[in-house]
Structure formats: structure tokens, C-alpha cells
Coordinates of C-alpha atoms in Angstrom, one line a residue:
Chain F
M1437 CA 53.2 190.2 121.7
A1438 CA 54.3 189.0 125.2
K1439 CA 53.4 185.5 126.2
T1440 CA 51.2 185.3 129.4
A1441 CA 53.0 183.8 132.0
I1442 CA 50.2 183.7 134.8
S1443 CA 46.7 184.1 134.3
A1444 CA 44.6 184.4 137.7
H1445 CA 41.1 184.2 137.2
Q1446 CA 38.3 185.1 139.7
L1447 CA 40.5 184.0 142.7
V1448 CA 38.6 183.8 145.9
K1449 CA 39.8 183.0 149.5
W1450 CA 38.0 182.9 152.6
F1451 CA 39.5 182.2 156.1
G1452 CA 38.0 181.3 159.4
E1453 CA 34.4 180.1 160.6
G1454 CA 31.2 181.8 161.6
D1455 CA 31.4 185.3 162.8
A1456 CA 35.4 185.4 162.4
R1457 CA 35.0 184.5 158.6
T1458 CA 37.0 186.8 156.4
N1459 CA 37.0 187.0 152.6
A1460 CA 40.9 187.4 152.2
V1461 CA 40.6 187.6 148.4
K1462 CA 37.6 188.6 146.6
A1463 CA 37.5 187.5 143.1
A1464 CA 40.9 188.8 142.1
S1465 CA 42.0 188.3 138.2
F1466 CA 45.1 189.5 136.6
E1467 CA 47.7 188.6 134.0
A1468 CA 51.3 188.9 134.0
N1469 CA 53.7 188.2 131.1
F1470 CA 56.9 186.7 130.7
G1471 CA 59.8 189.7 130.4
E1472 CA 58.1 191.7 133.0
I1473 CA 58.4 192.6 136.7
F1474 CA 54.7 192.5 138.1
Y1475 CA 54.3 194.1 141.4
L1476 CA 51.3 193.3 144.0
V1477 CA 51.1 196.3 146.4
G1478 CA 48.9 197.1 149.1
P1479 CA 48.8 197.7 152.8
S1480 CA 49.1 195.0 155.3
G1481 CA 46.1 192.7 155.4
S1482 CA 45.1 193.5 151.9
G1483 CA 45.3 190.0 150.8
K1484 CA 48.5 190.2 148.6
T1485 CA 50.4 187.4 150.4
T1486 CA 47.3 185.2 150.2
L1487 CA 46.9 186.0 146.6
L1488 CA 50.7 185.3 145.9
S1489 CA 50.2 181.8 147.7
M1490 CA 47.5 180.8 145.5
I1491 CA 49.2 182.1 142.3
S1492 CA 52.3 180.0 143.4
G1493 CA 50.6 176.7 144.3
I1494 CA 50.9 176.6 147.7
L1495 CA 47.4 177.7 149.1
K1496 CA 44.3 176.3 147.3
P1497 CA 41.8 178.9 146.2
D1498 CA 38.2 178.3 147.3
S1499 CA 37.3 179.2 143.8
G1500 CA 39.0 180.5 140.7
S1501 CA 41.7 179.1 138.6
V1502 CA 45.6 179.9 138.2
T1503 CA 46.9 179.1 134.9
I1504 CA 50.7 179.2 134.7
D1505 CA 52.3 179.0 131.1
S1506 CA 49.3 177.1 129.9
T1507 CA 49.3 174.6 133.0
A1508 CA 46.4 174.8 135.3
I1509 CA 48.1 174.4 138.3
W1510 CA 45.0 173.6 140.9
T1511 CA 44.2 170.5 138.6
L1512 CA 47.4 168.8 139.6
S1513 CA 47.8 166.4 142.4
K1514 CA 49.8 167.4 145.3
D1515 CA 53.0 165.5 144.1
E1516 CA 52.5 167.0 140.5
L1517 CA 52.0 170.5 142.1
A1518 CA 55.2 170.0 144.3
D1519 CA 57.1 169.1 141.1
F1520 CA 55.5 171.9 139.3
R1521 CA 56.9 174.2 141.9
L1522 CA 60.2 172.8 141.9
N1523 CA 60.9 173.0 138.3
R1524 CA 58.9 176.3 137.5
I1525 CA 58.6 178.6 140.3
G1526 CA 61.7 179.9 142.2
F1527 CA 61.1 181.7 145.6
V1528 CA 62.6 184.3 147.5
F1529 CA 61.0 184.7 150.8
Q1530 CA 61.0 187.8 153.2
D1531 CA 63.1 186.2 155.8
Y1532 CA 65.1 184.3 153.2
H1533 CA 64.8 180.8 155.1
L1534 CA 68.3 179.9 154.6
F1535 CA 69.7 176.8 156.6
P1536 CA 72.2 178.3 159.3
R1537 CA 73.8 174.8 159.6
L1538 CA 74.4 174.5 155.8
T1539 CA 77.1 176.8 154.0
T1540 CA 76.0 179.1 151.5
V1541 CA 76.6 176.9 148.6
E1542 CA 74.9 174.1 150.1
N1543 CA 71.8 176.2 150.5
V1544 CA 71.9 177.4 147.1
A1545 CA 72.1 173.7 145.9
I1546 CA 69.0 172.5 147.8
P1547 CA 66.6 172.7 144.8
L1548 CA 68.9 170.6 142.6
I1549 CA 69.3 168.2 145.3
L1550 CA 65.6 168.1 145.5
K1551 CA 65.7 167.2 141.8
Q1552 CA 67.8 164.5 142.6
R1553 CA 71.0 165.8 141.1
D1554 CA 74.3 164.3 142.3
W1555 CA 75.4 166.2 145.2
D1556 CA 79.1 167.3 143.5
E1557 CA 77.0 168.3 140.4
A1558 CA 74.8 170.3 142.5
I1559 CA 77.4 172.0 144.2
Q1560 CA 79.2 173.1 141.1
E1561 CA 75.9 174.3 139.6
A1562 CA 75.3 176.1 142.7
L1563 CA 78.8 177.7 142.8
R1564 CA 78.1 178.9 139.3
Y1565 CA 74.7 180.9 140.4
L1566 CA 76.7 182.4 143.4
E1567 CA 79.2 183.6 140.9
I1568 CA 76.1 185.1 139.2
V1569 CA 75.2 186.7 142.3
G1570 CA 78.7 187.8 143.0
L1571 CA 79.1 185.6 146.2
K1572 CA 81.1 182.9 145.1
D1573 CA 84.1 183.9 147.5
R1574 CA 81.3 183.7 150.3
A1575 CA 80.5 179.9 149.2
Q1576 CA 81.8 178.0 152.4
L1577 CA 80.4 180.5 154.9
P1578 CA 77.2 179.6 156.8
P1579 CA 74.5 182.3 155.8
F1580 CA 74.5 183.8 159.2
K1581 CA 78.1 185.3 158.5
L1582 CA 76.7 187.4 155.7
S1583 CA 75.1 190.7 155.5
G1584 CA 71.3 191.3 154.8
G1585 CA 71.9 192.0 151.2
E1586 CA 74.3 188.9 150.8
Q1587 CA 71.9 186.8 152.2
Q1588 CA 69.1 188.3 149.7
R1589 CA 71.3 187.4 147.0
V1590 CA 72.1 183.9 148.2
A1591 CA 68.0 183.4 148.3
I1592 CA 68.1 184.8 144.9
A1593 CA 70.6 182.4 143.6
R1594 CA 68.8 179.4 145.5
A1595 CA 65.5 180.8 143.5
I1596 CA 67.3 180.8 140.1
V1597 CA 69.5 177.8 140.3
S1598 CA 67.0 175.5 138.9
Q1599 CA 66.1 177.9 136.2
P1600 CA 62.5 178.5 136.9
D1601 CA 60.3 180.7 134.6
I1602 CA 58.1 182.4 137.4
L1603 CA 60.1 184.0 140.0
I1604 CA 58.3 185.1 143.2
F1605 CA 59.8 187.6 145.7
D1606 CA 58.1 188.2 149.0
E1607 CA 58.9 191.7 150.5
P1608 CA 62.4 191.6 149.0
T1609 CA 63.6 195.0 150.3
A1610 CA 61.7 194.9 153.8
S1611 CA 64.7 193.8 155.9
L1612 CA 67.1 196.3 153.4
D1613 CA 68.3 199.6 153.5
G1614 CA 67.2 201.9 150.7
D1615 CA 70.4 201.6 148.7
T1616 CA 70.8 198.1 148.9
G1617 CA 67.2 197.2 148.1
K1618 CA 67.4 199.3 145.0
K1619 CA 70.7 197.4 144.1
I1620 CA 69.0 194.2 144.7
M1621 CA 66.0 195.2 142.4
S1622 CA 68.4 196.5 139.8
F1623 CA 70.2 193.4 140.0
I1624 CA 67.0 191.5 139.5
K1625 CA 66.0 193.6 136.6
D1626 CA 69.2 193.5 134.7
E1627 CA 70.5 190.3 135.5
I1628 CA 67.6 187.8 136.6
L1629 CA 64.9 189.0 134.4
N1630 CA 64.9 187.8 130.7
E1631 CA 62.4 187.3 128.0
N1632 CA 61.4 183.7 129.1
R1633 CA 61.0 184.7 132.8
C1634 CA 58.2 186.5 135.0
V1635 CA 59.2 188.2 138.1
L1636 CA 56.4 188.6 140.6
V1637 CA 57.0 191.0 143.5
V1638 CA 55.0 191.3 146.6
T1639 CA 55.9 194.6 148.6
H1640 CA 54.6 197.9 150.0
D1641 CA 58.0 199.5 149.7
S1642 CA 57.1 202.6 147.1
R1643 CA 60.9 203.1 146.8
I1644 CA 61.6 200.4 144.6
F1645 CA 58.3 201.1 142.4
E1646 CA 60.5 202.4 139.4
Y1647 CA 61.5 198.8 138.8
A1648 CA 58.2 197.5 138.0
D1649 CA 56.7 196.9 134.6
K1650 CA 53.0 196.5 136.2
I1651 CA 51.8 197.4 139.5
M1652 CA 48.5 195.8 140.8
K1653 CA 47.1 197.3 143.8
M1654 CA 45.0 195.6 146.5
E1655 CA 42.8 196.8 149.1
D1656 CA 40.8 194.8 151.4
G1657 CA 41.0 191.8 149.4
A1658 CA 40.0 193.0 146.1
V1659 CA 42.2 194.2 143.2
T1660 CA 41.6 197.9 142.9
T1661 CA 43.9 199.0 139.8
I1662 CA 46.5 197.3 137.5
E1663 CA 48.7 200.4 136.3
N1664 CA 52.0 200.6 134.7
K1665 CA 55.1 202.2 136.7
S1666 CA 54.6 205.5 134.8
E1667 CA 51.2 205.9 136.2
V1668 CA 51.9 204.8 139.7
K1669 CA 54.9 207.5 139.8
Chain G
M611 CA 67.8 160.6 147.8
K612 CA 71.5 160.4 148.8
G613 CA 71.7 164.1 148.4
I614 CA 68.5 164.4 150.7
L615 CA 70.0 162.3 153.4
K616 CA 73.3 164.3 153.0
I617 CA 71.5 167.6 153.8
A618 CA 69.6 165.8 156.6
F619 CA 73.1 164.7 158.0
K620 CA 74.7 168.2 157.8
L621 CA 71.6 169.8 159.4
L622 CA 71.7 167.4 162.2
V623 CA 75.7 167.1 162.9
N624 CA 76.3 170.9 162.3
D625 CA 74.2 172.0 165.0
K626 CA 76.8 170.8 167.5
G627 CA 75.0 171.8 170.8
K628 CA 71.8 169.8 170.1
F629 CA 73.5 166.9 168.3
A630 CA 75.8 166.4 171.4
A631 CA 72.6 166.7 173.9
L632 CA 70.7 164.2 171.7
L633 CA 73.6 161.8 171.6
M634 CA 74.3 162.4 175.5
G635 CA 70.8 161.6 176.0
I636 CA 70.5 158.3 174.2
T637 CA 74.3 157.2 175.1
F638 CA 73.3 157.9 178.8
A639 CA 69.9 155.9 178.6
V640 CA 71.5 153.0 176.5
F641 CA 74.4 152.8 179.3
L642 CA 72.1 152.7 181.8
M643 CA 69.8 150.2 180.2
V644 CA 72.8 147.9 179.1
M645 CA 74.5 148.2 182.7
M646 CA 71.3 147.5 184.7
T647 CA 70.5 144.5 182.4
S648 CA 74.0 143.3 182.6
I649 CA 74.3 143.6 186.2
F650 CA 71.3 141.2 186.5
S651 CA 72.8 138.8 183.9
G652 CA 76.0 138.7 186.0
V653 CA 74.0 138.2 189.0
L654 CA 71.9 135.2 187.5
R655 CA 75.3 133.9 186.1
S656 CA 77.0 134.1 189.5
A657 CA 73.8 132.5 191.3
S658 CA 74.3 129.5 188.9
S659 CA 78.2 129.4 189.4
V660 CA 78.0 125.9 191.0
V661 CA 76.1 124.4 188.0
I662 CA 78.2 126.1 185.6
N663 CA 81.5 125.1 187.3
I664 CA 80.7 121.6 187.8
G665 CA 79.1 121.2 184.5
A666 CA 77.2 118.0 185.1
K667 CA 74.6 117.0 182.4
I668 CA 72.1 116.1 184.8
W669 CA 71.4 117.2 188.3
V670 CA 69.1 115.2 190.5
M671 CA 67.7 117.2 193.5
D672 CA 64.7 117.3 195.9
P673 CA 61.8 118.9 194.0
A674 CA 61.8 122.1 196.7
V675 CA 65.3 123.1 195.6
T676 CA 65.0 126.6 194.1
T677 CA 68.7 127.7 194.0
V678 CA 71.9 125.6 193.9
A679 CA 72.9 127.2 197.4
N680 CA 69.5 126.1 198.8
S681 CA 70.1 122.3 198.6
I682 CA 67.9 119.9 200.4
P683 CA 69.9 116.7 201.4
M684 CA 68.7 113.5 200.2
P685 CA 69.1 110.0 201.4
D686 CA 72.1 107.9 199.9
F687 CA 69.8 105.4 198.5
V688 CA 68.9 108.0 195.9
Q689 CA 72.3 108.2 194.3
H690 CA 72.0 104.1 194.0
A691 CA 68.6 104.2 192.7
V692 CA 69.5 106.7 189.8
R693 CA 72.5 104.7 189.2
S694 CA 70.1 101.4 188.5
I695 CA 68.0 103.5 186.0
N696 CA 68.6 102.3 182.1
G697 CA 70.3 104.9 180.3
V698 CA 72.6 106.4 183.1
K699 CA 76.3 106.1 182.3
F700 CA 77.4 107.0 186.0
A701 CA 75.8 108.9 188.8
V702 CA 77.8 110.5 191.8
P703 CA 76.9 112.5 194.7
L704 CA 78.0 116.0 195.3
Y705 CA 78.1 118.0 198.6
S706 CA 77.3 121.5 198.4
G707 CA 77.1 123.8 201.6
S708 CA 78.9 126.4 203.8
A709 CA 81.1 126.5 206.8
T710 CA 82.9 128.6 208.9
L711 CA 86.9 128.2 209.1
R712 CA 89.0 129.3 211.9
L713 CA 92.2 130.9 210.1
A714 CA 95.8 130.7 211.4
N715 CA 95.4 134.0 212.9
G716 CA 92.3 133.3 215.0
A717 CA 89.9 135.1 212.7
Y718 CA 86.7 133.2 211.5
Q719 CA 85.7 133.1 208.0
S720 CA 82.6 131.6 206.1
V721 CA 83.3 129.5 202.9
S722 CA 81.4 127.7 200.5
I723 CA 82.3 124.0 200.3
L724 CA 81.9 121.6 197.6
G725 CA 82.6 117.9 198.3
L726 CA 83.3 115.9 195.1
D727 CA 82.6 112.4 194.5
D728 CA 85.7 110.5 196.0
T729 CA 86.1 108.1 192.9
S730 CA 85.5 110.3 190.0
L731 CA 86.1 113.8 191.2
L732 CA 83.4 114.9 188.7
G733 CA 83.3 118.5 188.5
R734 CA 86.9 119.4 189.4
P735 CA 88.2 122.7 189.1
E736 CA 91.2 123.6 186.7
L737 CA 94.6 123.5 189.1
L738 CA 96.6 126.4 188.8
E739 CA 99.1 125.2 191.5
G740 CA 99.3 121.7 193.1
N741 CA 98.4 118.3 192.0
I742 CA 94.7 117.0 191.8
T743 CA 95.6 113.6 193.6
D744 CA 96.8 115.9 196.7
I745 CA 92.9 116.2 197.5
F746 CA 93.3 112.7 198.8
A747 CA 95.6 113.5 201.2
E748 CA 95.0 113.9 204.8
N749 CA 92.9 117.0 205.5
G750 CA 93.4 118.0 201.8
F751 CA 91.4 121.0 200.2
L752 CA 91.7 123.1 197.2
V753 CA 91.0 126.7 197.2
I754 CA 89.6 128.7 194.4
K755 CA 91.6 131.7 193.2
D756 CA 89.1 134.7 192.8
S757 CA 88.6 138.0 194.4
E758 CA 87.5 136.4 197.6
I759 CA 90.6 134.1 198.1
N760 CA 92.3 137.2 200.3
K761 CA 89.8 136.6 202.9
L762 CA 91.6 133.8 203.9
N763 CA 94.7 135.6 204.3
N764 CA 96.2 134.8 200.9
P765 CA 96.4 131.2 201.2
H766 CA 99.3 128.9 199.6
I767 CA 100.0 125.5 199.3
G768 CA 100.2 124.0 202.9
T769 CA 98.3 126.8 204.4
T770 CA 96.2 125.3 207.3
F771 CA 92.9 126.2 209.0
E772 CA 90.4 124.8 211.5
L773 CA 87.1 123.4 210.3
N774 CA 84.8 122.0 213.1
E775 CA 87.7 121.0 215.0
H776 CA 89.4 119.3 212.0
R777 CA 92.5 120.5 210.6
G778 CA 92.5 121.6 206.9
V779 CA 95.4 122.0 204.6
I780 CA 95.4 123.7 201.2
V781 CA 96.8 121.2 198.6
G782 CA 95.9 123.1 195.6
I783 CA 95.2 126.5 194.1
A784 CA 92.4 126.2 191.3
K785 CA 90.4 128.3 189.1
V786 CA 86.6 128.2 187.8
A787 CA 84.8 129.5 184.9
A788 CA 82.1 131.6 187.1
N789 CA 82.5 133.2 190.6
G790 CA 79.8 133.2 193.1
L791 CA 77.3 135.2 194.2
F792 CA 77.8 135.7 198.1
G793 CA 81.1 137.0 198.3
M794 CA 82.5 133.8 200.1
P795 CA 85.7 131.9 199.4
T796 CA 85.4 128.4 197.7
L797 CA 87.1 125.4 198.9
Y798 CA 86.9 122.0 197.1
T799 CA 87.3 118.5 198.8
T800 CA 86.3 115.1 198.6
Y801 CA 82.4 114.0 199.4
N802 CA 83.6 111.9 202.3
R803 CA 85.8 114.5 203.7
A804 CA 83.2 117.1 203.3
I805 CA 80.4 115.3 205.2
Q806 CA 82.7 114.0 207.8
Y807 CA 84.2 117.4 208.7
I808 CA 80.8 119.8 208.3
P809 CA 78.1 119.2 210.7
S810 CA 75.2 118.0 208.7
A811 CA 71.7 116.3 209.2
R812 CA 70.9 112.8 208.7
F813 CA 70.8 113.0 204.8
T814 CA 74.0 114.3 202.9
T815 CA 73.8 113.9 199.4
S816 CA 73.0 117.7 198.1
Y817 CA 72.9 116.4 194.5
V818 CA 73.2 113.6 192.4
L819 CA 75.1 114.1 189.2
V820 CA 74.3 112.2 186.3
E821 CA 76.0 111.3 183.0
P822 CA 73.6 109.9 180.4
K823 CA 74.5 107.1 178.0
S824 CA 73.0 109.4 175.3
V825 CA 71.1 112.5 174.8
E826 CA 67.8 110.4 173.8
L827 CA 67.6 109.0 177.1
V828 CA 67.6 112.2 179.0
Q829 CA 63.9 112.4 179.1
H830 CA 63.5 108.6 180.2
I831 CA 66.0 109.4 183.0
K832 CA 63.9 112.3 184.2
D833 CA 60.9 110.3 184.1
E834 CA 62.3 107.5 186.3
V835 CA 63.6 110.2 188.7
K836 CA 60.3 111.8 189.0
K837 CA 58.9 108.3 190.0
M838 CA 61.1 108.3 193.0
G839 CA 59.5 111.7 194.1
Y840 CA 62.7 113.6 193.1
V841 CA 63.5 115.7 190.1
A842 CA 66.2 115.4 187.5
V843 CA 66.9 118.7 185.2
T844 CA 69.6 119.4 182.8
N845 CA 72.4 121.7 183.4
E846 CA 70.5 124.2 181.2
E847 CA 67.2 123.6 183.0
F848 CA 68.8 124.1 186.5
R849 CA 70.4 127.6 185.7
E850 CA 67.0 128.6 183.8
N851 CA 65.4 127.5 187.2
I852 CA 67.8 129.5 189.3
S853 CA 67.3 132.6 186.9
T854 CA 63.3 132.1 187.2
Y855 CA 63.8 132.1 190.9
Y856 CA 65.8 135.3 191.0
K857 CA 63.6 137.0 188.5
Y858 CA 60.3 136.4 189.8
K859 CA 60.6 135.1 193.5
T860 CA 63.3 137.7 194.9
G861 CA 62.0 140.9 193.7
L862 CA 65.5 141.5 191.8
G863 CA 64.0 141.2 188.5
T864 CA 61.4 143.7 189.4
N865 CA 63.7 146.3 190.5
I866 CA 65.9 145.7 187.7
L867 CA 63.1 146.2 185.1
I868 CA 62.1 149.2 187.1
M869 CA 65.5 150.7 186.8
T870 CA 65.6 150.0 183.1
L871 CA 62.3 151.2 182.4
I872 CA 63.5 154.6 184.3
S873 CA 66.6 154.8 182.0
F874 CA 64.5 154.2 179.2
I875 CA 62.1 157.1 180.1
V876 CA 65.1 159.5 180.8
G877 CA 66.5 158.5 177.4
L878 CA 63.0 159.1 175.7
S879 CA 62.4 162.3 177.5
I880 CA 65.8 163.9 176.9
S881 CA 66.1 162.9 173.2
G882 CA 62.4 163.4 172.5
Q883 CA 62.5 166.9 173.9
T884 CA 65.9 167.8 172.2
F885 CA 64.7 166.4 168.9
Y886 CA 61.4 168.3 169.2
T887 CA 63.2 171.5 169.8
F888 CA 65.7 170.9 167.0
I889 CA 62.5 170.3 164.6
L890 CA 60.8 173.5 166.2
E891 CA 64.0 175.5 165.3
N892 CA 64.0 174.4 161.8
L893 CA 60.3 174.4 161.1
D894 CA 60.2 177.4 159.1
K895 CA 63.0 176.1 156.9
F896 CA 61.1 172.7 156.4
G897 CA 58.1 175.0 155.3
A898 CA 60.3 176.6 153.1
L899 CA 61.5 173.4 151.4
K900 CA 57.9 172.4 151.2
A901 CA 57.2 175.6 149.2
I902 CA 60.3 175.2 147.2
G903 CA 59.0 171.9 146.0
A904 CA 60.1 169.1 148.7
K905 CA 57.4 166.5 149.0
S906 CA 56.2 165.3 152.4
R907 CA 57.5 161.8 152.1
E908 CA 61.1 163.2 151.4
L909 CA 60.6 165.3 154.5
I910 CA 59.8 162.3 156.4
I911 CA 62.8 160.4 155.2
M912 CA 64.8 163.3 156.3
I913 CA 63.6 163.4 159.8
V914 CA 63.4 159.3 160.2
F915 CA 67.3 159.4 159.1
Q916 CA 68.1 162.1 161.6
A917 CA 66.4 160.2 164.4
G918 CA 67.6 156.9 163.1
F919 CA 71.2 158.1 163.0
T920 CA 71.1 159.9 166.3
A921 CA 69.7 156.8 167.7
L922 CA 72.1 154.2 166.4
T923 CA 75.3 156.5 167.2
G924 CA 74.0 156.9 170.6
Y925 CA 73.3 153.0 171.0
G926 CA 76.9 152.5 169.9
L927 CA 78.4 154.9 172.1
G928 CA 76.3 153.7 175.2
V929 CA 77.3 150.1 174.6
G930 CA 80.8 150.9 174.4
L931 CA 80.7 153.1 177.3
C932 CA 79.0 150.1 179.3
T933 CA 81.5 147.8 178.1
L934 CA 84.5 149.7 179.0
M935 CA 82.9 150.4 182.6
I936 CA 82.6 146.9 182.9
G937 CA 86.0 146.1 181.8
L938 CA 87.5 148.4 184.0
A939 CA 85.3 147.5 187.1
K940 CA 86.6 143.9 186.4
M941 CA 90.1 144.9 186.4
R942 CA 89.7 146.0 189.9
L943 CA 87.1 143.4 190.9
P944 CA 87.5 140.4 189.4
N945 CA 84.3 139.1 190.9
Y946 CA 82.3 141.9 189.7
A947 CA 78.8 140.4 188.4
S948 CA 78.0 142.0 185.4
V949 CA 77.8 140.4 181.9
V950 CA 76.7 141.9 178.5
T951 CA 74.9 139.4 176.8
F952 CA 73.4 139.4 173.1
G953 CA 70.0 139.5 174.8
N954 CA 70.7 142.7 176.9
L955 CA 72.1 144.4 173.8
G956 CA 68.9 143.3 172.0
I957 CA 66.6 144.8 174.7
A958 CA 68.6 148.0 174.7
F959 CA 68.3 148.3 170.8
M960 CA 64.7 147.7 170.8
M961 CA 64.3 150.4 173.3
V962 CA 66.5 152.6 171.3
L963 CA 64.5 151.9 168.4
I964 CA 61.3 153.1 170.2
I965 CA 63.0 156.4 171.2
A966 CA 63.8 156.9 167.6
I967 CA 60.4 156.1 166.3
F968 CA 58.9 158.6 169.2
S969 CA 61.4 161.3 168.4
S970 CA 60.6 160.8 164.5
L971 CA 57.0 160.8 165.1
I972 CA 56.9 164.1 167.1
G973 CA 59.1 165.8 164.5
V974 CA 57.0 164.1 161.5
R975 CA 53.8 165.3 162.9
K976 CA 55.2 168.8 163.4
V977 CA 56.6 169.2 159.9
L978 CA 53.7 167.7 158.2
K979 CA 51.4 169.9 159.8
I980 CA 53.5 173.3 158.7
E981 CA 51.8 174.7 155.6
P982 CA 54.3 176.6 153.1
F983 CA 51.7 179.3 153.3
D984 CA 52.8 179.9 157.0
V985 CA 56.3 180.5 155.7
F986 CA 54.8 183.5 153.7
R987 CA 52.7 184.6 156.4
G988 CA 55.9 184.8 158.8

């Protein structure tokens, strides 16, 4: 039986004050296992980004709990939580957020630098991961000289360079054409996912649903269904 | 930590446009601040040039004297009374004044004249040409070779001029440590010749120059002079008094202070604004770093390092540029009144530190406020 990677229990989040107060996430609960790709899908404003932020330890829920591989993350102190994210969670942001003034390989090395690894050692390790994503020959270029798909792969290399067991993708195909999006998801499934890693993807791109192991639908802040991919298709 | 600083360094210097703008702002501000305060220091030094050049350990004068140029003549007995004070090794008179010369071509020229004690020639300048004993020759004057000497039509040994219907002859060309403030050539002669040639009031002694037997006796000499109704100050005290006069009683100090503050504000505005823009442009990246796992203190260190590095580099460039400009100016104008002192450098350094702290603060405040959640929300 697959081991539980993420367990979210009755997560609630409110934003705003008075009449503008909105319940962004309403008692959301789910479990995601190691070795699977878990999708959070839903229309804009459905609360999936808020839920993703609470799961990844960057937005504190008003109530409920998140457990990642037996660690209740919201019981950790601020610094402990930062260390937890650094060591256990890899992020691929929708806009990649690569530093344009650093080279590609330096961007990839950032998590290792934050982990106080020696500069040269971190660069060598980052080069190895750039090779994995097929961009070793672009190592010394600044990210803005790369195509959208290449930047996405650089962001993936940065996310996995510290070997996290949870990978979080925020709209990974939003800026890519259909073919490139599928290639990226195929790469994630074939090369990045393994039995000790859980990949969480927030998307509303139905073209890539085929790569999901589980799909959780959200609407108006509430989890409506958790289905496997065959049911969605 | 070294790695984080290296990232901060690369983020800063690889953004060439902004880094250049930051450096230009700080360099320009430092240049102006050091230049302003150096000019002021130069003016103060020039204003004290006679005190520096004569070099006597103690100066006795009327209590109303504010600057060396505005001496108030004292009666002869003051010199004798000072000589009789216990602890005085010797005391000699000094004449300090100005006069108008009629040059050989008929032109008139104002000059500063110092009349040295006939016996000791205390405070005599270093001769470049001629013999010091020639100052005792008939009508003998020494001329100081500075940027003003040309106003006497390039005098040489033997050049003659007319001073209050007396003939004067240049018998030596000398140099001094500090040039004067008022742009006039300087002549040295003996005390007796000075008071004989230059129209003067009843009293003629501008200053009494005193050599104490020992440093411990200086205070005693001061006290005794005070009892006579005059004042005795050390060389350093006299220079300090002149400096205080120019700083607080002429408006010069206030104007220089205002200019220095304007330079500081210009530097602060340019670098603060540019650094703020730099941080704003990278704000989402800093948010991403936070999400990845960077701690707030690590981001603060990065920003402080960036602001500090820029400020110190700009400081070095500004001081270098200022020194270069002053050096070049002095090559063309040897009497150019500008001196870079450690005090000036210290003031500019403190102001640059304030600029760095201010820039860091606005950057840090912005970066601390950004939430990683905002990165996800776009």
C-alpha cells in the first residue's frame, strides 16, 4: 500500500474583513500518496491556490491541519517551516520566478546555496540536474534567453536539485503551447516522479489531465470530488 | 553565508544599468561632500597661513583679534613685559600688515608684509634663491614664490619697487608651507624696516611671538599675559580660533554645511530611489526565495550587503575622483585652497553609511512585507 505523503484535514481559510470577508477554502480534506501525481483543478477563484499555499507551508490556515510525511507542518516555528520547505518541498511557480541576472545554472543552484552548500559544489550539482532536464548546454545563459519550455525545465531543475519528496507545480502549462505542455508533463511523470516523491499540480488545463493519478476538483472554496483520472476523462 | 552574499553580489552587479546609476549617485554625492568640506578646510588652512608659516609656539595679541589678518597693534612695552615673565625663553615682535607697492612699470599692487624680528628673524621662510642675511641689506625684501608672485611681474633678485616713497629691492625668493587666503603676494622684511616703510598708527607690534622654556610653563605664561590685559594662545589654539571665526561668524561655515547637506540629500535621493526600484523589480524573486525556504534574516543580509557594497564602492570612487580633481586643480592653480583631511573623509563616510542604511531599510521593509503566497497569487 502507498505511503501517505500529504494529509490535509478540514482546512479553512478566510480573507478580508466585515462585508468583504470571504471563505476562500471551506473545510478541505484530502490525502495524496508518494509515487502519485495529484491534481488540484477548478475554475479561477475556486480556492486551489490558497489550498496549495496552506499545504506547502506558506499560508497559515485559520483552522485544520496539514501533515507531510508524519510532520504536522503548522506546529513548526517560522524558521523550522522555512527549513522544512527548503529540504522537503520543491516549487515550480507559474511564472517560474527565475533571476534574470543570474545564469541558468546559478538559478538552479539557489536551493543548495540556501542550504549553505559550497558555491562550486552547488554549481556542479546544479549542472548535473540541468543535464537531467536536458539543458546542460544552456547552463551559462541567463534564463530570459531560453524559451518558455526551457525556462519551465530550469524551474523544475531548481525544484528537484535539493531532492525534495514533495513537488508543487502551480499551473505548469499555463504559459506553454499544448505540445510543450504535454512534453513537460510527460517528462515529470517519466523522469521526476518516483515512489518516494509526490507531485502536486494545480491546473485548469484539461489537456494534461491524462498525466494525473488523482484529480481533486474544487469549486467555490470547497472540495467537490476526488477522482482518479479515468473517471475525469 | 558566502554563497548567499555571492548571489546578492551577482544580482547587484549584473544589473549593470541600475548598478551604474547607484554608483553614480553615491559617487557624485561623495564627490560633492568631500569637495565642499575640502574647500572649507583649505580656506581655513589658508586663513591660518601666517600662523602656520611663522610657526611660533605662543602668540600674544590683543584679546579682540579674531583672525591673523586683522591684528590690533600693541604698544612696545608688551613685548618687554612678556619677556620678563618667568618661563619665557625669548619673546620677539612680529609685524603683520598690508601695503600697496608701485611696481617698476608704474602699476600698483597690494601685498601682505610680514616684518620679522631683526635679531632672530624668527619665522623666516625657506629660501629658494638668495641669502637670508641679505634681508638686512638696504631696502631688502624677500618675496614668496606662490601662485600670486606673478602679480609682481615675475620678480627676481634685484627687482625694485616703491613702497610708500621708499625703495624696495628683492634680495631673496622663498617658499612657505601654506599659501594665503586673499590672493595677494607676500613679502618678508625686518620688523624695523616694516614699521619704518609702512604707514602705521602709534602702536606697531602686531604680535609678540614667544618661545616657552618648557611646555609645562605655557599655562603660566598665558595667565601672566592675561593679567596684562592681553591674551596668549598656542599655535594650535590660534588656528582653532581663526577656524571658529570663519565657521560661525562669517556665514562661510553655514553655506558649506548647507551645500554638504544638499549633496547628501541628492545622493540619498538618487541611491535610495534607484535601490528601491532595484528591490521592486526583484520583489517577486525575493518572494520566490522565501517560498523556497530562505529565511528573512538571509534576505536582510543580502540587501544590506548590496546597499553596503554599493555605498562603499561609491565612497571609494567619490573620494578618488575628488582627490584627482583637487590634484589637477592644484597643478594649474598652486594656491587652490582645498585640502582633503581625515575629518572630511570621516564626515563623508558617515553620510554614506546613512545613505546605505536608508537604502537598506526601504529595501528590507519591502522584502519583509512580501508574502510567498503573493508569488503564487501572481
